[in-house]
Amino acid sequence: MPPDFIKESELWGPLFALGVFGAMLLVATIVQVVMGFILRHRKRATPDSLDTHILATVKGPLVLLLAILGLFLGFLVLTELTSSRYDVLDGMDKWARGAWTVVVIAEVAYLASHLTQVLMAWYIRTIATRTGTALETKLLPPVRRMLPVIIYGVAAMIALDSLNVSISPLLAGFGIGGLAVALAVQAPLGNFFAGTFVVTEGEVKIGDFIELDGGPSGYVVEVGWRSTKVRSRFNNLVIIPNSKMVDSIVTNYYSPTPAMNVIVNWGV
């Protein structure tokens, strides 16, 4: 509890709250200066290292969180010291705590989203391209696009639950809406999931000569998530949906070895 002379004075309450806010701003400024100095040193030494990218991602949200924490603590001190004289501040501390919970959840979701983006981008740029494995370079980009939506969706649900908002109807609505969307985009989703099998199995690679049962044949140019592109013998580009690739019998003439047997009719 604050001292009695702080409670009795009309000026000490706002001044004390302003002092708490100023102290937290000073801490945030010191953290920003120190982390900025470390970040400049790391960028000169190892500009493309993982810790440099993580530090650059964490610096801004951390300083902002400290500044908002100072505002929150100052407001709590103000309500504690002056709520007896100002009825409008009575009970505002509960709203402030709820707002602080939402801010923390939003900051954590923002950091989680950006850190996963930084980690996967660094992995694709430094590890996957160095090892030459095409599986990671094809799998990670779609995951990078979907992860922020998943993270922010979960964070929104947690924030609503922390505010005592029932999320059961929302979850039921999302389930019905997701079913409707899945039925509406059934063909693209089928090609996408079929593409996961084509990419992960690795039986069809770029440069292979393949032939579909009763379909086109040619050299594989690109294996994507929606379709596989084949260049025919007449130098035409044939785009084959991955769902058709999965359902058809595919002959890969370059597997297990690129040598092929050719039957030639020779008259004697």
PDB file of C-alpha atoms in Angstrom:
ATOM      1  CA  MET A   1       0.000   0.000   0.000  1.00  0.00           C
ATOM      2  CA  PRO A   2       1.254   3.567  -0.730  1.00  0.00           C
ATOM      3  CA  PRO A   3       2.130   5.907   2.146  1.00  0.00           C
ATOM      4  CA  ASP A   4      -0.632   8.094   3.628  1.00  0.00           C
ATOM      5  CA  PHE A   5       0.942  11.371   2.531  1.00  0.00           C
ATOM      6  CA  ILE A   6       0.820  10.198  -1.087  1.00  0.00           C
ATOM      7  CA  LYS A   7      -2.863   9.319  -0.746  1.00  0.00           C
ATOM      8  CA  GLU A   8      -3.729  12.633   0.911  1.00  0.00           C
ATOM      9  CA  SER A   9      -2.041  14.858  -1.673  1.00  0.00           C
ATOM     10  CA  GLU A  10      -3.761  15.528  -4.993  1.00  0.00           C
ATOM     11  CA  LEU A  11      -0.511  15.987  -6.877  1.00  0.00           C
ATOM     12  CA  TRP A  12       1.583  13.140  -5.533  1.00  0.00           C
ATOM     13  CA  GLY A  13      -0.579  10.463  -7.170  1.00  0.00           C
ATOM     14  CA  PRO A  14      -0.227  11.668 -10.792  1.00  0.00           C
ATOM     15  CA  LEU A  15       3.400  12.614 -10.227  1.00  0.00           C
ATOM     16  CA  PHE A  16       4.255   9.222  -8.791  1.00  0.00           C
ATOM     17  CA  ALA A  17       2.477   7.462 -11.682  1.00  0.00           C
ATOM     18  CA  LEU A  18       4.299   9.710 -14.152  1.00  0.00           C
ATOM     19  CA  GLY A  19       7.575   8.824 -12.442  1.00  0.00           C
ATOM     20  CA  VAL A  20       6.900   5.103 -12.828  1.00  0.00           C
ATOM     21  CA  PHE A  21       6.075   5.622 -16.506  1.00  0.00           C
ATOM     22  CA  GLY A  22       9.216   7.714 -17.021  1.00  0.00           C
ATOM     23  CA  ALA A  23      11.380   5.085 -15.302  1.00  0.00           C
ATOM     24  CA  MET A  24      10.076   2.367 -17.606  1.00  0.00           C
ATOM     25  CA  LEU A  25      10.627   4.607 -20.628  1.00  0.00           C
ATOM     26  CA  LEU A  26      14.207   5.095 -19.456  1.00  0.00           C
ATOM     27  CA  VAL A  27      14.642   1.322 -19.192  1.00  0.00           C
ATOM     28  CA  ALA A  28      13.173   0.881 -22.674  1.00  0.00           C
ATOM     29  CA  THR A  29      15.546   3.536 -24.052  1.00  0.00           C
ATOM     30  CA  ILE A  30      18.567   1.876 -22.439  1.00  0.00           C
ATOM     31  CA  VAL A  31      17.526  -1.509 -23.839  1.00  0.00           C
ATOM     32  CA  GLN A  32      17.094   0.007 -27.292  1.00  0.00           C
ATOM     33  CA  VAL A  33      20.516   1.672 -27.204  1.00  0.00           C
ATOM     34  CA  VAL A  34      22.297  -1.434 -25.924  1.00  0.00           C
ATOM     35  CA  MET A  35      20.593  -3.789 -28.350  1.00  0.00           C
ATOM     36  CA  GLY A  36      21.165  -1.331 -31.207  1.00  0.00           C
ATOM     37  CA  PHE A  37      24.883  -1.214 -30.402  1.00  0.00           C
ATOM     38  CA  ILE A  38      25.099  -5.008 -30.250  1.00  0.00           C
ATOM     39  CA  LEU A  39      23.119  -5.308 -33.488  1.00  0.00           C
ATOM     40  CA  ARG A  40      25.388  -2.887 -35.370  1.00  0.00           C
ATOM     41  CA  HIS A  41      28.433  -4.817 -34.160  1.00  0.00           C
ATOM     42  CA  ARG A  42      26.914  -8.145 -35.212  1.00  0.00           C
ATOM     43  CA  LYS A  43      25.928  -6.784 -38.636  1.00  0.00           C
ATOM     44  CA  ARG A  44      29.509  -5.703 -39.267  1.00  0.00           C
ATOM     45  CA  ALA A  45      30.952  -9.010 -38.055  1.00  0.00           C
ATOM     46  CA  THR A  46      28.412 -11.582 -39.291  1.00  0.00           C
ATOM     47  CA  PRO A  47      25.617  -9.858 -41.238  1.00  0.00           C
ATOM     48  CA  ASP A  48      23.860 -13.059 -42.304  1.00  0.00           C
ATOM     49  CA  SER A  49      24.127 -15.041 -39.074  1.00  0.00           C
ATOM     50  CA  LEU A  50      21.042 -16.400 -37.367  1.00  0.00           C
ATOM     51  CA  ASP A  51      21.580 -14.522 -34.087  1.00  0.00           C
ATOM     52  CA  THR A  52      21.821 -11.223 -35.979  1.00  0.00           C
ATOM     53  CA  HIS A  53      18.440 -11.762 -37.611  1.00  0.00           C
ATOM     54  CA  ILE A  54      16.871 -12.908 -34.328  1.00  0.00           C
ATOM     55  CA  LEU A  55      18.231  -9.853 -32.494  1.00  0.00           C
ATOM     56  CA  ALA A  56      16.912  -7.527 -35.203  1.00  0.00           C
ATOM     57  CA  THR A  57      13.500  -9.171 -34.956  1.00  0.00           C
ATOM     58  CA  VAL A  58      13.293  -9.075 -31.146  1.00  0.00           C
ATOM     59  CA  LYS A  59      14.599  -5.536 -30.577  1.00  0.00           C
ATOM     60  CA  GLY A  60      11.579  -3.526 -31.700  1.00  0.00           C
ATOM     61  CA  PRO A  61       8.827  -5.593 -30.021  1.00  0.00           C
ATOM     62  CA  LEU A  62      10.820  -5.803 -26.774  1.00  0.00           C
ATOM     63  CA  VAL A  63      11.286  -2.027 -26.555  1.00  0.00           C
ATOM     64  CA  LEU A  64       7.611  -1.465 -27.385  1.00  0.00           C
ATOM     65  CA  LEU A  65       6.561  -3.979 -24.737  1.00  0.00           C
ATOM     66  CA  LEU A  66       8.647  -2.179 -22.099  1.00  0.00           C
ATOM     67  CA  ALA A  67       7.105   1.167 -23.047  1.00  0.00           C
ATOM     68  CA  ILE A  68       3.572  -0.264 -22.847  1.00  0.00           C
ATOM     69  CA  LEU A  69       4.483  -1.893 -19.530  1.00  0.00           C
ATOM     70  CA  GLY A  70       5.476   1.519 -18.200  1.00  0.00           C
ATOM     71  CA  LEU A  71       2.135   2.958 -19.329  1.00  0.00           C
ATOM     72  CA  PHE A  72       0.297   0.052 -17.704  1.00  0.00           C
ATOM     73  CA  LEU A  73       2.179   0.291 -14.398  1.00  0.00           C
ATOM     74  CA  GLY A  74       1.739   4.065 -14.306  1.00  0.00           C
ATOM     75  CA  PHE A  75      -1.994   3.711 -14.876  1.00  0.00           C
ATOM     76  CA  LEU A  76      -2.270   1.067 -12.139  1.00  0.00           C
ATOM     77  CA  VAL A  77      -0.423   3.324  -9.703  1.00  0.00           C
ATOM     78  CA  LEU A  78      -2.677   6.235 -10.678  1.00  0.00           C
ATOM     79  CA  THR A  79      -5.864   4.230 -10.112  1.00  0.00           C
ATOM     80  CA  GLU A  80      -4.531   2.902  -6.806  1.00  0.00           C
ATOM     81  CA  LEU A  81      -3.652   6.362  -5.492  1.00  0.00           C
ATOM     82  CA  THR A  82      -6.537   8.449  -6.839  1.00  0.00           C
ATOM     83  CA  SER A  83      -9.498   6.070  -7.220  1.00  0.00           C
ATOM     84  CA  SER A  84     -10.877   7.198  -3.855  1.00  0.00           C
ATOM     85  CA  ARG A  85     -11.194  10.794  -5.140  1.00  0.00           C
ATOM     86  CA  TYR A  86     -12.187  10.116  -8.761  1.00  0.00           C
ATOM     87  CA  ASP A  87     -15.089   7.738  -9.265  1.00  0.00           C
ATOM     88  CA  VAL A  88     -14.340   7.435 -12.960  1.00  0.00           C
ATOM     89  CA  LEU A  89     -11.145   5.517 -12.142  1.00  0.00           C
ATOM     90  CA  ASP A  90     -12.897   3.068  -9.854  1.00  0.00           C
ATOM     91  CA  GLY A  91     -12.635  -0.438 -11.350  1.00  0.00           C
ATOM     92  CA  MET A  92     -10.480   0.705 -14.265  1.00  0.00           C
ATOM     93  CA  ASP A  93      -7.592  -1.445 -13.024  1.00  0.00           C
ATOM     94  CA  LYS A  94      -9.480  -4.587 -14.102  1.00  0.00           C
ATOM     95  CA  TRP A  95      -9.887  -3.202 -17.610  1.00  0.00           C
ATOM     96  CA  ALA A  96      -6.217  -2.257 -17.628  1.00  0.00           C
ATOM     97  CA  ARG A  97      -5.185  -5.774 -16.648  1.00  0.00           C
ATOM     98  CA  GLY A  98      -7.356  -7.212 -19.419  1.00  0.00           C
ATOM     99  CA  ALA A  99      -5.843  -4.813 -21.938  1.00  0.00           C
ATOM    100  CA  TRP A 100      -2.350  -5.732 -20.740  1.00  0.00           C
ATOM    101  CA  THR A 101      -3.125  -9.437 -21.224  1.00  0.00           C
ATOM    102  CA  VAL A 102      -4.274  -8.763 -24.783  1.00  0.00           C
ATOM    103  CA  VAL A 103      -1.129  -6.717 -25.477  1.00  0.00           C
ATOM    104  CA  VAL A 104       1.128  -9.489 -24.174  1.00  0.00           C
ATOM    105  CA  ILE A 105      -0.679 -12.110 -26.282  1.00  0.00           C
ATOM    106  CA  ALA A 106      -0.400  -9.878 -29.370  1.00  0.00           C
ATOM    107  CA  GLU A 107       3.322  -9.291 -28.749  1.00  0.00           C
ATOM    108  CA  VAL A 108       3.993 -13.009 -28.273  1.00  0.00           C
ATOM    109  CA  ALA A 109       2.052 -13.849 -31.438  1.00  0.00           C
ATOM    110  CA  TYR A 110       3.925 -11.162 -33.389  1.00  0.00           C
ATOM    111  CA  LEU A 111       7.286 -12.424 -32.154  1.00  0.00           C
ATOM    112  CA  ALA A 112       6.403 -16.064 -32.814  1.00  0.00           C
ATOM    113  CA  SER A 113       5.218 -15.268 -36.349  1.00  0.00           C
ATOM    114  CA  HIS A 114       8.251 -13.190 -37.284  1.00  0.00           C
ATOM    115  CA  LEU A 115      10.750 -15.503 -35.617  1.00  0.00           C
ATOM    116  CA  THR A 116       9.418 -18.510 -37.509  1.00  0.00           C
ATOM    117  CA  GLN A 117       9.624 -16.497 -40.742  1.00  0.00           C
ATOM    118  CA  VAL A 118      13.220 -15.502 -39.976  1.00  0.00           C
ATOM    119  CA  LEU A 119      14.235 -19.042 -39.017  1.00  0.00           C
ATOM    120  CA  MET A 120      12.741 -20.640 -42.121  1.00  0.00           C
ATOM    121  CA  ALA A 121      14.076 -17.936 -44.446  1.00  0.00           C
ATOM    122  CA  TRP A 122      17.555 -18.366 -42.953  1.00  0.00           C
ATOM    123  CA  TYR A 123      17.313 -22.139 -43.272  1.00  0.00           C
ATOM    124  CA  ILE A 124      16.256 -21.962 -46.921  1.00  0.00           C
ATOM    125  CA  ARG A 125      18.925 -19.381 -47.726  1.00  0.00           C
ATOM    126  CA  THR A 126      21.868 -21.020 -45.974  1.00  0.00           C
ATOM    127  CA  ILE A 127      21.189 -24.713 -45.318  1.00  0.00           C
ATOM    128  CA  ALA A 128      18.754 -25.988 -47.944  1.00  0.00           C
ATOM    129  CA  THR A 129      20.445 -24.263 -50.877  1.00  0.00           C
ATOM    130  CA  ARG A 130      23.856 -25.415 -49.664  1.00  0.00           C
ATOM    131  CA  THR A 131      22.881 -29.060 -49.328  1.00  0.00           C
ATOM    132  CA  GLY A 132      20.999 -29.002 -52.625  1.00  0.00           C
ATOM    133  CA  THR A 133      17.887 -30.763 -51.295  1.00  0.00           C
ATOM    134  CA  ALA A 134      14.843 -29.535 -53.204  1.00  0.00           C
ATOM    135  CA  LEU A 135      12.423 -31.019 -50.672  1.00  0.00           C
ATOM    136  CA  GLU A 136      12.973 -28.303 -48.055  1.00  0.00           C
ATOM    137  CA  THR A 137      12.905 -25.497 -50.601  1.00  0.00           C
ATOM    138  CA  LYS A 138       9.511 -26.696 -51.821  1.00  0.00           C
ATOM    139  CA  LEU A 139       7.981 -27.600 -48.462  1.00  0.00           C
ATOM    140  CA  LEU A 140       8.953 -24.545 -46.427  1.00  0.00           C
ATOM    141  CA  PRO A 141       7.511 -21.694 -48.573  1.00  0.00           C
ATOM    142  CA  PRO A 142       3.883 -22.916 -48.231  1.00  0.00           C
ATOM    143  CA  VAL A 143       4.454 -23.500 -44.519  1.00  0.00           C
ATOM    144  CA  ARG A 144       5.798 -19.940 -44.205  1.00  0.00           C
ATOM    145  CA  ARG A 145       2.614 -18.582 -45.740  1.00  0.00           C
ATOM    146  CA  MET A 146       0.294 -20.618 -43.523  1.00  0.00           C
ATOM    147  CA  LEU A 147       2.072 -20.267 -40.167  1.00  0.00           C
ATOM    148  CA  PRO A 148       1.248 -16.565 -39.520  1.00  0.00           C
ATOM    149  CA  VAL A 149      -2.452 -17.215 -40.107  1.00  0.00           C
ATOM    150  CA  ILE A 150      -2.391 -20.149 -37.681  1.00  0.00           C
ATOM    151  CA  ILE A 151      -0.395 -18.260 -35.027  1.00  0.00           C
ATOM    152  CA  TYR A 152      -2.563 -15.140 -35.134  1.00  0.00           C
ATOM    153  CA  GLY A 153      -5.729 -17.230 -35.153  1.00  0.00           C
ATOM    154  CA  VAL A 154      -4.673 -19.124 -32.032  1.00  0.00           C
ATOM    155  CA  ALA A 155      -3.596 -15.851 -30.382  1.00  0.00           C
ATOM    156  CA  ALA A 156      -6.980 -14.274 -31.123  1.00  0.00           C
ATOM    157  CA  MET A 157      -8.750 -17.250 -29.546  1.00  0.00           C
ATOM    158  CA  ILE A 158      -6.553 -17.057 -26.437  1.00  0.00           C
ATOM    159  CA  ALA A 159      -7.129 -13.300 -26.162  1.00  0.00           C
ATOM    160  CA  LEU A 160     -10.902 -13.694 -26.398  1.00  0.00           C
ATOM    161  CA  ASP A 161     -10.836 -16.470 -23.819  1.00  0.00           C
ATOM    162  CA  SER A 162      -8.775 -14.283 -21.456  1.00  0.00           C
ATOM    163  CA  LEU A 163     -11.461 -11.599 -21.771  1.00  0.00           C
ATOM    164  CA  ASN A 164     -14.111 -14.143 -20.713  1.00  0.00           C
ATOM    165  CA  VAL A 165     -15.585 -14.318 -24.207  1.00  0.00           C
ATOM    166  CA  SER A 166     -16.903 -17.775 -25.034  1.00  0.00           C
ATOM    167  CA  ILE A 167     -15.008 -19.130 -28.030  1.00  0.00           C
ATOM    168  CA  SER A 168     -17.028 -22.356 -28.387  1.00  0.00           C
ATOM    169  CA  PRO A 169     -19.535 -20.796 -30.856  1.00  0.00           C
ATOM    170  CA  LEU A 170     -16.614 -19.331 -32.820  1.00  0.00           C
ATOM    171  CA  LEU A 171     -14.895 -22.701 -33.017  1.00  0.00           C
ATOM    172  CA  ALA A 172     -18.129 -24.326 -34.180  1.00  0.00           C
ATOM    173  CA  GLY A 173     -18.616 -21.585 -36.762  1.00  0.00           C
ATOM    174  CA  PHE A 174     -15.055 -21.942 -37.996  1.00  0.00           C
ATOM    175  CA  GLY A 175     -15.577 -25.692 -38.294  1.00  0.00           C
ATOM    176  CA  ILE A 176     -18.685 -25.260 -40.434  1.00  0.00           C
ATOM    177  CA  GLY A 177     -17.050 -22.483 -42.451  1.00  0.00           C
ATOM    178  CA  GLY A 178     -13.930 -24.571 -42.970  1.00  0.00           C
ATOM    179  CA  LEU A 179     -16.046 -27.459 -44.235  1.00  0.00           C
ATOM    180  CA  ALA A 180     -17.826 -25.146 -46.673  1.00  0.00           C
ATOM    181  CA  VAL A 181     -14.552 -23.706 -47.909  1.00  0.00           C
ATOM    182  CA  ALA A 182     -13.052 -27.189 -48.283  1.00  0.00           C
ATOM    183  CA  LEU A 183     -16.016 -28.275 -50.399  1.00  0.00           C
ATOM    184  CA  ALA A 184     -15.824 -25.105 -52.495  1.00  0.00           C
ATOM    185  CA  VAL A 185     -12.105 -25.488 -53.250  1.00  0.00           C
ATOM    186  CA  GLN A 186     -12.051 -29.256 -53.427  1.00  0.00           C
ATOM    187  CA  ALA A 187     -10.184 -29.425 -56.733  1.00  0.00           C
ATOM    188  CA  PRO A 188      -7.351 -27.011 -55.741  1.00  0.00           C
ATOM    189  CA  LEU A 189      -6.999 -28.731 -52.374  1.00  0.00           C
ATOM    190  CA  GLY A 190      -6.854 -32.118 -54.105  1.00  0.00           C
ATOM    191  CA  ASN A 191      -4.066 -30.863 -56.360  1.00  0.00           C
ATOM    192  CA  PHE A 192      -2.260 -29.371 -53.359  1.00  0.00           C
ATOM    193  CA  PHE A 193      -2.311 -32.547 -51.279  1.00  0.00           C
ATOM    194  CA  ALA A 194      -1.449 -34.601 -54.327  1.00  0.00           C
ATOM    195  CA  GLY A 195       1.491 -32.267 -54.845  1.00  0.00           C
ATOM    196  CA  THR A 196       2.713 -33.060 -51.343  1.00  0.00           C
ATOM    197  CA  PHE A 197       2.973 -36.738 -52.322  1.00  0.00           C
ATOM    198  CA  VAL A 198       4.725 -35.943 -55.607  1.00  0.00           C
ATOM    199  CA  VAL A 199       7.224 -33.602 -53.929  1.00  0.00           C
ATOM    200  CA  THR A 200       7.944 -35.654 -50.807  1.00  0.00           C
ATOM    201  CA  GLU A 201       8.307 -39.015 -52.556  1.00  0.00           C
ATOM    202  CA  GLY A 202      10.940 -37.637 -54.931  1.00  0.00           C
ATOM    203  CA  GLU A 203      10.265 -40.242 -57.613  1.00  0.00           C
ATOM    204  CA  VAL A 204       9.763 -37.548 -60.267  1.00  0.00           C
ATOM    205  CA  LYS A 205      12.594 -35.049 -60.500  1.00  0.00           C
ATOM    206  CA  ILE A 206      13.417 -32.159 -62.792  1.00  0.00           C
ATOM    207  CA  GLY A 207      15.062 -33.427 -65.969  1.00  0.00           C
ATOM    208  CA  ASP A 208      13.465 -36.898 -65.895  1.00  0.00           C
ATOM    209  CA  PHE A 209      11.657 -38.189 -68.956  1.00  0.00           C
ATOM    210  CA  ILE A 210       8.231 -39.439 -67.883  1.00  0.00           C
ATOM    211  CA  GLU A 211       5.151 -40.738 -69.618  1.00  0.00           C
ATOM    212  CA  LEU A 212       1.618 -40.943 -68.247  1.00  0.00           C
ATOM    213  CA  ASP A 213      -0.517 -43.944 -69.024  1.00  0.00           C
ATOM    214  CA  GLY A 214      -2.625 -42.821 -71.990  1.00  0.00           C
ATOM    215  CA  GLY A 215      -1.343 -39.279 -71.564  1.00  0.00           C
ATOM    216  CA  PRO A 216       1.507 -36.972 -72.522  1.00  0.00           C
ATOM    217  CA  SER A 217       5.213 -37.656 -72.224  1.00  0.00           C
ATOM    218  CA  GLY A 218       8.224 -35.391 -71.966  1.00  0.00           C
ATOM    219  CA  TYR A 219      10.977 -33.984 -69.795  1.00  0.00           C
ATOM    220  CA  VAL A 220      10.006 -32.684 -66.355  1.00  0.00           C
ATOM    221  CA  VAL A 221      10.565 -28.933 -66.140  1.00  0.00           C
ATOM    222  CA  GLU A 222       9.018 -28.132 -62.755  1.00  0.00           C
ATOM    223  CA  VAL A 223       7.355 -30.054 -59.932  1.00  0.00           C
ATOM    224  CA  GLY A 224       5.055 -27.685 -58.074  1.00  0.00           C
ATOM    225  CA  TRP A 225       2.310 -27.922 -55.493  1.00  0.00           C
ATOM    226  CA  ARG A 226      -0.566 -27.584 -57.959  1.00  0.00           C
ATOM    227  CA  SER A 227       0.822 -29.054 -61.161  1.00  0.00           C
ATOM    228  CA  THR A 228       3.808 -30.689 -62.817  1.00  0.00           C
ATOM    229  CA  LYS A 229       5.150 -29.064 -65.974  1.00  0.00           C
ATOM    230  CA  VAL A 230       6.527 -31.292 -68.720  1.00  0.00           C
ATOM    231  CA  ARG A 231       8.276 -30.283 -71.961  1.00  0.00           C
ATOM    232  CA  SER A 232       7.247 -32.606 -74.754  1.00  0.00           C
ATOM    233  CA  ARG A 233       9.418 -33.832 -77.615  1.00  0.00           C
ATOM    234  CA  PHE A 234       7.936 -31.102 -79.821  1.00  0.00           C
ATOM    235  CA  ASN A 235       9.150 -28.454 -77.330  1.00  0.00           C
ATOM    236  CA  ASN A 236       5.648 -27.764 -76.040  1.00  0.00           C
ATOM    237  CA  LEU A 237       4.911 -27.144 -72.367  1.00  0.00           C
ATOM    238  CA  VAL A 238       2.365 -29.573 -70.916  1.00  0.00           C
ATOM    239  CA  ILE A 239       0.868 -28.699 -67.506  1.00  0.00           C
ATOM    240  CA  ILE A 240      -0.386 -31.793 -65.676  1.00  0.00           C
ATOM    241  CA  PRO A 241      -2.492 -31.379 -62.485  1.00  0.00           C
ATOM    242  CA  ASN A 242      -0.960 -33.266 -59.605  1.00  0.00           C
ATOM    243  CA  SER A 243      -4.223 -35.068 -58.907  1.00  0.00           C
ATOM    244  CA  LYS A 244      -3.936 -36.637 -62.354  1.00  0.00           C
ATOM    245  CA  MET A 245      -0.284 -37.465 -61.677  1.00  0.00           C
ATOM    246  CA  VAL A 246      -1.238 -39.354 -58.509  1.00  0.00           C
ATOM    247  CA  ASP A 247      -4.143 -41.224 -60.096  1.00  0.00           C
ATOM    248  CA  SER A 248      -2.273 -42.214 -63.279  1.00  0.00           C
ATOM    249  CA  ILE A 249       0.423 -44.782 -63.934  1.00  0.00           C
ATOM    250  CA  VAL A 250       3.608 -42.809 -64.532  1.00  0.00           C
ATOM    251  CA  THR A 251       6.629 -44.346 -66.243  1.00  0.00           C
ATOM    252  CA  ASN A 252       9.901 -42.640 -65.385  1.00  0.00           C
ATOM    253  CA  TYR A 253      12.413 -43.622 -68.083  1.00  0.00           C
ATOM    254  CA  TYR A 254      15.276 -42.006 -66.150  1.00  0.00           C
ATOM    255  CA  SER A 255      14.751 -44.058 -62.989  1.00  0.00           C
ATOM    256  CA  PRO A 256      16.588 -45.883 -61.524  1.00  0.00           C
ATOM    257  CA  THR A 257      19.204 -45.033 -64.210  1.00  0.00           C
ATOM    258  CA  PRO A 258      18.955 -42.665 -67.175  1.00  0.00           C
ATOM    259  CA  ALA A 259      19.880 -45.500 -69.584  1.00  0.00           C
ATOM    260  CA  MET A 260      16.890 -46.656 -71.672  1.00  0.00           C
ATOM    261  CA  ASN A 261      16.227 -49.755 -73.754  1.00  0.00           C
ATOM    262  CA  VAL A 262      15.021 -48.994 -77.265  1.00  0.00           C
ATOM    263  CA  ILE A 263      13.390 -51.599 -79.547  1.00  0.00           C
ATOM    264  CA  VAL A 264      14.274 -51.063 -83.207  1.00  0.00           C
ATOM    265  CA  ASN A 265      12.580 -53.041 -85.991  1.00  0.00           C
ATOM    266  CA  TRP A 266      15.243 -54.136 -88.500  1.00  0.00           C
ATOM    267  CA  GLY A 267      14.429 -55.972 -91.646  1.00  0.00           C
ATOM    268  CA  VAL A 268      16.691 -58.701 -93.015  1.00  0.00           C
TER     269      VAL A 268
END
